[in-house]
Amino acid sequence: MQRESDLNAKGYSERDEKRILDALGRGLLKEFPNPGRAGCPGSDVLRRIAAHEMPLPEAEKWLDHLTSCSPCYGDFAQFQAAHQRRRTRMLLAIAASILIVVCLAGWALFLRHSESLVAQTAVVDLRNRSVPRGTEPNPAEPPLEVNRAAPSWNIYLPLGSSEGQYDIRIVTPSGEILFAASGPARLTDQITSLQIPASLSSSRSGRYVLQIRKTGSEWSSYPLLLR
Ligand SMILES: [Zn+2]
């Protein structure tokens, strides 16, 4: 980017560039051997002209010499080729970084989209679970798996559960209550279900116990895996 702005700041247009190349090309064609390198500028001057690092008015005064000195043209052509390679590498690097930024942006969009997918209601289906009475879950039961990021749980109660007010608790294996809520269960399409707002995204993932009871009745417990 630096070199790109130098190029503009120091006044090389594409036409100027062509003029220099034409002048040098003629110089080469005429083949002025100059074994003693009489009147030659230092190689730094040639390098700076080739790399557009020298302001054009300053470069101008060397053009007469360059049109009449084959060794200088040879040096200049080498510097110019090196400059072109650097420029190409720089442009490739810029293109690569643009590509990376585009990929990252795409990935971020994808992640946001997936987050919004998981951030939907978690369905906790107890319909086909046995009803384990008490505050200890049946150790043989596979755990219910729920994503902690879900802002709301829709709990399908065991078949035959009646409507009414229910209490929900999530308890650690050592018996501490992580979360407690109550809400009304309703029967829709033969499913008695209970919608509970949950805020567990800051809790640690791992094994817990989900406890449910109809308010005033005995608890039922299910192994729970918060992912
Ligand atoms: Zn020369």
PDB file of C-alpha atoms and ligand atoms in Angstrom:
ATOM      1  CA  MET A   1       0.000   0.000   0.000  1.00  0.00           C
ATOM      2  CA  GLN A   2       2.889   2.320   0.885  1.00  0.00           C
ATOM      3  CA  ARG A   3       4.486   1.814  -2.501  1.00  0.00           C
ATOM      4  CA  GLU A   4       1.183   2.226  -4.261  1.00  0.00           C
ATOM      5  CA  SER A   5       0.710   5.671  -2.694  1.00  0.00           C
ATOM      6  CA  ASP A   6       4.340   6.631  -3.404  1.00  0.00           C
ATOM      7  CA  LEU A   7       3.714   5.789  -7.001  1.00  0.00           C
ATOM      8  CA  ASN A   8       0.847   8.253  -7.164  1.00  0.00           C
ATOM      9  CA  ALA A   9       2.476  10.890  -4.980  1.00  0.00           C
ATOM     10  CA  LYS A  10       5.612  10.977  -7.066  1.00  0.00           C
ATOM     11  CA  GLY A  11       3.778  11.454 -10.308  1.00  0.00           C
ATOM     12  CA  TYR A  12       4.434   8.349 -12.381  1.00  0.00           C
ATOM     13  CA  SER A  13       1.467   7.819 -14.612  1.00  0.00           C
ATOM     14  CA  GLU A  14       1.214   4.750 -16.769  1.00  0.00           C
ATOM     15  CA  ARG A  15       2.117   6.960 -19.722  1.00  0.00           C
ATOM     16  CA  ASP A  16       5.276   8.177 -17.947  1.00  0.00           C
ATOM     17  CA  GLU A  17       6.183   4.609 -17.183  1.00  0.00           C
ATOM     18  CA  LYS A  18       5.805   3.695 -20.845  1.00  0.00           C
ATOM     19  CA  ARG A  19       7.851   6.719 -21.871  1.00  0.00           C
ATOM     20  CA  ILE A  20      10.695   5.614 -19.596  1.00  0.00           C
ATOM     21  CA  LEU A  21      10.514   2.058 -20.878  1.00  0.00           C
ATOM     22  CA  ASP A  22      10.448   3.220 -24.492  1.00  0.00           C
ATOM     23  CA  ALA A  23      13.401   5.490 -23.895  1.00  0.00           C
ATOM     24  CA  LEU A  24      15.319   2.670 -22.256  1.00  0.00           C
ATOM     25  CA  GLY A  25      14.247   0.228 -24.934  1.00  0.00           C
ATOM     26  CA  ARG A  26      15.644   2.535 -27.591  1.00  0.00           C
ATOM     27  CA  GLY A  27      18.778   2.852 -25.534  1.00  0.00           C
ATOM     28  CA  LEU A  28      19.140  -0.896 -25.470  1.00  0.00           C
ATOM     29  CA  LEU A  29      18.332  -1.268 -29.161  1.00  0.00           C
ATOM     30  CA  LYS A  30      21.001   1.242 -30.064  1.00  0.00           C
ATOM     31  CA  GLU A  31      23.391  -0.738 -27.911  1.00  0.00           C
ATOM     32  CA  PHE A  32      25.668   1.777 -26.431  1.00  0.00           C
ATOM     33  CA  PRO A  33      28.423  -0.227 -24.842  1.00  0.00           C
ATOM     34  CA  ASN A  34      29.920   1.612 -21.934  1.00  0.00           C
ATOM     35  CA  PRO A  35      32.481  -0.721 -20.376  1.00  0.00           C
ATOM     36  CA  GLY A  36      34.019   2.065 -18.309  1.00  0.00           C
ATOM     37  CA  ARG A  37      30.514   3.053 -17.058  1.00  0.00           C
ATOM     38  CA  ALA A  38      31.359   6.694 -17.826  1.00  0.00           C
ATOM     39  CA  GLY A  39      28.721   9.044 -16.422  1.00  0.00           C
ATOM     40  CA  CYS A  40      26.625   6.206 -15.001  1.00  0.00           C
ATOM     41  CA  PRO A  41      24.467   6.880 -11.975  1.00  0.00           C
ATOM     42  CA  GLY A  42      24.920   4.645  -8.953  1.00  0.00           C
ATOM     43  CA  SER A  43      22.888   1.451  -8.949  1.00  0.00           C
ATOM     44  CA  ASP A  44      20.767   2.947  -6.164  1.00  0.00           C
ATOM     45  CA  VAL A  45      19.474   5.564  -8.625  1.00  0.00           C
ATOM     46  CA  LEU A  46      18.481   2.833 -11.107  1.00  0.00           C
ATOM     47  CA  ARG A  47      16.828   0.820  -8.339  1.00  0.00           C
ATOM     48  CA  ARG A  48      14.850   3.825  -7.102  1.00  0.00           C
ATOM     49  CA  ILE A  49      13.651   4.686 -10.617  1.00  0.00           C
ATOM     50  CA  ALA A  50      12.649   1.052 -11.211  1.00  0.00           C
ATOM     51  CA  ALA A  51      10.789   0.920  -7.890  1.00  0.00           C
ATOM     52  CA  HIS A  52       9.133   4.335  -8.468  1.00  0.00           C
ATOM     53  CA  GLU A  53      10.815   5.589  -5.350  1.00  0.00           C
ATOM     54  CA  MET A  54      12.410   8.568  -7.058  1.00  0.00           C
ATOM     55  CA  PRO A  55      10.221  11.578  -7.904  1.00  0.00           C
ATOM     56  CA  LEU A  56       9.791  11.882 -11.636  1.00  0.00           C
ATOM     57  CA  PRO A  57      11.468  15.315 -12.016  1.00  0.00           C
ATOM     58  CA  GLU A  58      14.555  13.876 -10.328  1.00  0.00           C
ATOM     59  CA  ALA A  59      14.476  10.752 -12.508  1.00  0.00           C
ATOM     60  CA  GLU A  60      14.030  12.897 -15.633  1.00  0.00           C
ATOM     61  CA  LYS A  61      17.642  14.075 -15.663  1.00  0.00           C
ATOM     62  CA  TRP A  62      18.912  10.483 -15.892  1.00  0.00           C
ATOM     63  CA  LEU A  63      16.772   9.552 -18.883  1.00  0.00           C
ATOM     64  CA  ASP A  64      19.213  10.929 -21.451  1.00  0.00           C
ATOM     65  CA  HIS A  65      21.944   8.799 -19.956  1.00  0.00           C
ATOM     66  CA  LEU A  66      19.764   5.725 -19.764  1.00  0.00           C
ATOM     67  CA  THR A  67      18.828   6.049 -23.435  1.00  0.00           C
ATOM     68  CA  SER A  68      22.486   5.852 -24.335  1.00  0.00           C
ATOM     69  CA  CYS A  69      23.978   3.283 -21.963  1.00  0.00           C
ATOM     70  CA  SER A  70      23.332  -0.436 -22.454  1.00  0.00           C
ATOM     71  CA  PRO A  71      24.823  -1.551 -19.110  1.00  0.00           C
ATOM     72  CA  CYS A  72      22.477   0.813 -17.255  1.00  0.00           C
ATOM     73  CA  TYR A  73      19.499  -0.550 -19.176  1.00  0.00           C
ATOM     74  CA  GLY A  74      20.531  -4.084 -18.187  1.00  0.00           C
ATOM     75  CA  ASP A  75      20.730  -3.088 -14.516  1.00  0.00           C
ATOM     76  CA  PHE A  76      17.468  -1.178 -14.709  1.00  0.00           C
ATOM     77  CA  ALA A  77      15.680  -4.120 -16.351  1.00  0.00           C
ATOM     78  CA  GLN A  78      16.809  -6.379 -13.505  1.00  0.00           C
ATOM     79  CA  PHE A  79      15.693  -3.920 -10.837  1.00  0.00           C
ATOM     80  CA  GLN A  80      12.406  -3.498 -12.613  1.00  0.00           C
ATOM     81  CA  ALA A  81      11.801  -7.232 -12.820  1.00  0.00           C
ATOM     82  CA  ALA A  82      12.534  -7.521  -9.089  1.00  0.00           C
ATOM     83  CA  HIS A  83      10.161  -4.622  -8.392  1.00  0.00           C
ATOM     84  CA  GLN A  84       7.439  -6.275 -10.462  1.00  0.00           C
ATOM     85  CA  ARG A  85       7.892  -9.536  -8.545  1.00  0.00           C
ATOM     86  CA  ARG A  86       7.606  -7.683  -5.223  1.00  0.00           C
ATOM     87  CA  ARG A  87       4.517  -5.862  -6.499  1.00  0.00           C
ATOM     88  CA  THR A  88       2.944  -9.122  -7.631  1.00  0.00           C
ATOM     89  CA  ARG A  89       3.702 -10.733  -4.268  1.00  0.00           C
ATOM     90  CA  MET A  90       2.229  -7.715  -2.477  1.00  0.00           C
ATOM     91  CA  LEU A  91      -0.924  -7.804  -4.608  1.00  0.00           C
ATOM     92  CA  LEU A  92      -1.241 -11.541  -3.973  1.00  0.00           C
ATOM     93  CA  ALA A  93      -0.814 -10.931  -0.254  1.00  0.00           C
ATOM     94  CA  ILE A  94      -3.527  -8.256  -0.369  1.00  0.00           C
ATOM     95  CA  ALA A  95      -5.802 -10.583  -2.321  1.00  0.00           C
ATOM     96  CA  ALA A  96      -5.097 -13.364   0.192  1.00  0.00           C
ATOM     97  CA  SER A  97      -5.891 -11.128   3.151  1.00  0.00           C
ATOM     98  CA  ILE A  98      -9.114  -9.982   1.492  1.00  0.00           C
ATOM     99  CA  LEU A  99     -10.007 -13.627   0.956  1.00  0.00           C
ATOM    100  CA  ILE A 100      -9.260 -14.393   4.610  1.00  0.00           C
ATOM    101  CA  VAL A 101     -11.424 -11.489   5.766  1.00  0.00           C
ATOM    102  CA  VAL A 102     -14.259 -12.658   3.506  1.00  0.00           C
ATOM    103  CA  CYS A 103     -13.912 -16.216   4.828  1.00  0.00           C
ATOM    104  CA  LEU A 104     -13.901 -15.020   8.443  1.00  0.00           C
ATOM    105  CA  ALA A 105     -16.958 -12.864   7.827  1.00  0.00           C
ATOM    106  CA  GLY A 106     -18.712 -15.830   6.241  1.00  0.00           C
ATOM    107  CA  TRP A 107     -17.735 -18.052   9.141  1.00  0.00           C
ATOM    108  CA  ALA A 108     -18.990 -15.459  11.663  1.00  0.00           C
ATOM    109  CA  LEU A 109     -22.309 -15.276   9.808  1.00  0.00           C
ATOM    110  CA  PHE A 110     -22.503 -19.064   9.795  1.00  0.00           C
ATOM    111  CA  LEU A 111     -21.776 -19.200  13.554  1.00  0.00           C
ATOM    112  CA  ARG A 112     -24.366 -16.528  14.293  1.00  0.00           C
ATOM    113  CA  HIS A 113     -26.863 -18.493  12.231  1.00  0.00           C
ATOM    114  CA  SER A 114     -26.059 -21.753  14.067  1.00  0.00           C
ATOM    115  CA  GLU A 115     -26.262 -19.942  17.413  1.00  0.00           C
ATOM    116  CA  SER A 116     -29.696 -18.672  16.524  1.00  0.00           C
ATOM    117  CA  LEU A 117     -30.637 -22.254  15.675  1.00  0.00           C
ATOM    118  CA  VAL A 118     -29.498 -23.646  19.027  1.00  0.00           C
ATOM    119  CA  ALA A 119     -30.902 -20.616  20.826  1.00  0.00           C
ATOM    120  CA  GLN A 120     -34.365 -21.917  20.208  1.00  0.00           C
ATOM    121  CA  THR A 121     -36.595 -23.779  22.571  1.00  0.00           C
ATOM    122  CA  ALA A 122     -35.177 -27.042  23.874  1.00  0.00           C
ATOM    123  CA  VAL A 123     -37.653 -29.906  23.779  1.00  0.00           C
ATOM    124  CA  VAL A 124     -37.379 -32.186  26.785  1.00  0.00           C
ATOM    125  CA  ASP A 125     -39.418 -35.245  26.017  1.00  0.00           C
ATOM    126  CA  LEU A 126     -40.463 -37.322  29.037  1.00  0.00           C
ATOM    127  CA  ARG A 127     -43.427 -39.000  27.350  1.00  0.00           C
ATOM    128  CA  ASN A 128     -41.846 -42.420  27.047  1.00  0.00           C
ATOM    129  CA  ARG A 129     -39.824 -42.240  30.235  1.00  0.00           C
ATOM    130  CA  SER A 130     -40.745 -44.320  33.197  1.00  0.00           C
ATOM    131  CA  VAL A 131     -41.866 -42.164  36.109  1.00  0.00           C
ATOM    132  CA  PRO A 132     -39.149 -42.515  38.755  1.00  0.00           C
ATOM    133  CA  ARG A 133     -40.560 -41.399  42.086  1.00  0.00           C
ATOM    134  CA  GLY A 134     -38.277 -39.625  44.489  1.00  0.00           C
ATOM    135  CA  THR A 135     -35.339 -37.276  44.193  1.00  0.00           C
ATOM    136  CA  GLU A 136     -32.889 -39.877  42.848  1.00  0.00           C
ATOM    137  CA  PRO A 137     -32.986 -40.656  39.122  1.00  0.00           C
ATOM    138  CA  ASN A 138     -32.903 -44.199  37.834  1.00  0.00           C
ATOM    139  CA  PRO A 139     -29.179 -44.701  37.088  1.00  0.00           C
ATOM    140  CA  ALA A 140     -30.016 -47.051  34.196  1.00  0.00           C
ATOM    141  CA  GLU A 141     -31.853 -44.307  32.283  1.00  0.00           C
ATOM    142  CA  PRO A 142     -29.910 -42.466  29.580  1.00  0.00           C
ATOM    143  CA  PRO A 143     -29.687 -38.763  30.452  1.00  0.00           C
ATOM    144  CA  LEU A 144     -31.867 -36.169  28.792  1.00  0.00           C
ATOM    145  CA  GLU A 145     -29.576 -33.953  26.736  1.00  0.00           C
ATOM    146  CA  VAL A 146     -30.304 -30.237  26.678  1.00  0.00           C
ATOM    147  CA  ASN A 147     -28.335 -27.334  25.256  1.00  0.00           C
ATOM    148  CA  ARG A 148     -27.580 -24.767  27.959  1.00  0.00           C
ATOM    149  CA  ALA A 149     -27.973 -21.919  25.443  1.00  0.00           C
ATOM    150  CA  ALA A 150     -31.670 -22.658  24.933  1.00  0.00           C
ATOM    151  CA  PRO A 151     -33.573 -19.716  26.427  1.00  0.00           C
ATOM    152  CA  SER A 152     -36.670 -21.779  26.960  1.00  0.00           C
ATOM    153  CA  TRP A 153     -37.538 -25.407  27.642  1.00  0.00           C
ATOM    154  CA  ASN A 154     -40.644 -27.109  26.356  1.00  0.00           C
ATOM    155  CA  ILE A 155     -41.132 -30.127  28.601  1.00  0.00           C
ATOM    156  CA  TYR A 156     -43.384 -32.913  27.354  1.00  0.00           C
ATOM    157  CA  LEU A 157     -44.622 -34.551  30.550  1.00  0.00           C
ATOM    158  CA  PRO A 158     -44.992 -38.354  30.872  1.00  0.00           C
ATOM    159  CA  LEU A 159     -48.055 -39.768  29.149  1.00  0.00           C
ATOM    160  CA  GLY A 160     -51.139 -39.474  31.266  1.00  0.00           C
ATOM    161  CA  SER A 161     -49.885 -36.440  33.209  1.00  0.00           C
ATOM    162  CA  SER A 162     -52.704 -34.107  34.155  1.00  0.00           C
ATOM    163  CA  GLU A 163     -52.832 -30.391  33.507  1.00  0.00           C
ATOM    164  CA  GLY A 164     -52.070 -28.016  36.340  1.00  0.00           C
ATOM    165  CA  GLN A 165     -49.247 -26.210  38.081  1.00  0.00           C
ATOM    166  CA  TYR A 166     -45.850 -27.973  38.007  1.00  0.00           C
ATOM    167  CA  ASP A 167     -42.519 -27.309  39.724  1.00  0.00           C
ATOM    168  CA  ILE A 168     -39.194 -27.867  37.988  1.00  0.00           C
ATOM    169  CA  ARG A 169     -35.758 -28.076  39.566  1.00  0.00           C
ATOM    170  CA  ILE A 170     -32.303 -28.714  38.181  1.00  0.00           C
ATOM    171  CA  VAL A 171     -30.099 -30.132  40.894  1.00  0.00           C
ATOM    172  CA  THR A 172     -26.372 -30.857  40.927  1.00  0.00           C
ATOM    173  CA  PRO A 173     -25.238 -34.422  41.715  1.00  0.00           C
ATOM    174  CA  SER A 174     -24.361 -33.207  45.213  1.00  0.00           C
ATOM    175  CA  GLY A 175     -27.902 -31.933  45.733  1.00  0.00           C
ATOM    176  CA  GLU A 176     -27.563 -28.154  45.248  1.00  0.00           C
ATOM    177  CA  ILE A 177     -30.400 -26.510  43.394  1.00  0.00           C
ATOM    178  CA  LEU A 178     -29.095 -24.868  40.206  1.00  0.00           C
ATOM    179  CA  PHE A 179     -32.431 -23.713  38.850  1.00  0.00           C
ATOM    180  CA  ALA A 180     -36.052 -23.756  39.991  1.00  0.00           C
ATOM    181  CA  ALA A 181     -39.218 -22.638  38.248  1.00  0.00           C
ATOM    182  CA  SER A 182     -42.943 -23.267  38.196  1.00  0.00           C
ATOM    183  CA  GLY A 183     -45.515 -23.072  35.470  1.00  0.00           C
ATOM    184  CA  PRO A 184     -48.820 -24.384  34.245  1.00  0.00           C
ATOM    185  CA  ALA A 185     -48.899 -27.554  32.129  1.00  0.00           C
ATOM    186  CA  ARG A 186     -51.465 -27.735  29.365  1.00  0.00           C
ATOM    187  CA  LEU A 187     -52.840 -30.581  27.317  1.00  0.00           C
ATOM    188  CA  THR A 188     -52.573 -29.995  23.547  1.00  0.00           C
ATOM    189  CA  ASP A 189     -52.811 -32.767  20.929  1.00  0.00           C
ATOM    190  CA  GLN A 190     -52.634 -35.437  23.679  1.00  0.00           C
ATOM    191  CA  ILE A 191     -49.351 -34.009  24.982  1.00  0.00           C
ATOM    192  CA  THR A 192     -49.240 -32.426  28.400  1.00  0.00           C
ATOM    193  CA  SER A 193     -46.493 -29.866  28.139  1.00  0.00           C
ATOM    194  CA  LEU A 194     -44.937 -27.148  30.183  1.00  0.00           C
ATOM    195  CA  GLN A 195     -43.060 -24.121  28.864  1.00  0.00           C
ATOM    196  CA  ILE A 196     -40.312 -22.897  31.192  1.00  0.00           C
ATOM    197  CA  PRO A 197     -37.958 -19.959  30.575  1.00  0.00           C
ATOM    198  CA  ALA A 198     -34.434 -21.157  31.332  1.00  0.00           C
ATOM    199  CA  SER A 199     -31.241 -19.167  31.813  1.00  0.00           C
ATOM    200  CA  LEU A 200     -28.533 -21.776  32.092  1.00  0.00           C
ATOM    201  CA  SER A 201     -26.012 -20.537  29.548  1.00  0.00           C
ATOM    202  CA  SER A 202     -23.646 -19.480  32.358  1.00  0.00           C
ATOM    203  CA  SER A 203     -23.907 -22.854  34.130  1.00  0.00           C
ATOM    204  CA  ARG A 204     -21.251 -25.475  33.636  1.00  0.00           C
ATOM    205  CA  SER A 205     -21.973 -28.284  31.245  1.00  0.00           C
ATOM    206  CA  GLY A 206     -22.195 -31.732  32.781  1.00  0.00           C
ATOM    207  CA  ARG A 207     -24.497 -34.093  34.562  1.00  0.00           C
ATOM    208  CA  TYR A 208     -27.418 -32.873  36.640  1.00  0.00           C
ATOM    209  CA  VAL A 209     -30.764 -34.161  37.819  1.00  0.00           C
ATOM    210  CA  LEU A 210     -34.021 -32.788  36.445  1.00  0.00           C
ATOM    211  CA  GLN A 211     -36.786 -32.930  39.053  1.00  0.00           C
ATOM    212  CA  ILE A 212     -40.424 -32.401  38.217  1.00  0.00           C
ATOM    213  CA  ARG A 213     -43.566 -32.557  40.308  1.00  0.00           C
ATOM    214  CA  LYS A 214     -47.100 -31.462  40.096  1.00  0.00           C
ATOM    215  CA  THR A 215     -47.239 -28.798  42.799  1.00  0.00           C
ATOM    216  CA  GLY A 216     -48.056 -30.556  46.061  1.00  0.00           C
ATOM    217  CA  SER A 217     -47.160 -34.062  44.758  1.00  0.00           C
ATOM    218  CA  GLU A 218     -44.023 -36.157  44.921  1.00  0.00           C
ATOM    219  CA  TRP A 219     -40.922 -35.340  42.832  1.00  0.00           C
ATOM    220  CA  SER A 220     -39.901 -37.438  39.841  1.00  0.00           C
ATOM    221  CA  SER A 221     -36.211 -37.324  38.881  1.00  0.00           C
ATOM    222  CA  TYR A 222     -34.451 -37.774  35.552  1.00  0.00           C
ATOM    223  CA  PRO A 223     -30.756 -37.789  34.744  1.00  0.00           C
ATOM    224  CA  LEU A 224     -29.886 -34.650  32.758  1.00  0.00           C
ATOM    225  CA  LEU A 225     -26.865 -33.773  30.642  1.00  0.00           C
ATOM    226  CA  LEU A 226     -26.409 -30.041  30.036  1.00  0.00           C
ATOM    227  CA  ARG A 227     -24.365 -29.559  26.889  1.00  0.00           C
TER     228      ARG A 227
HETATM  229 ZN    ZN B   1      25.261   4.036 -17.670  1.00  0.00          ZN
END
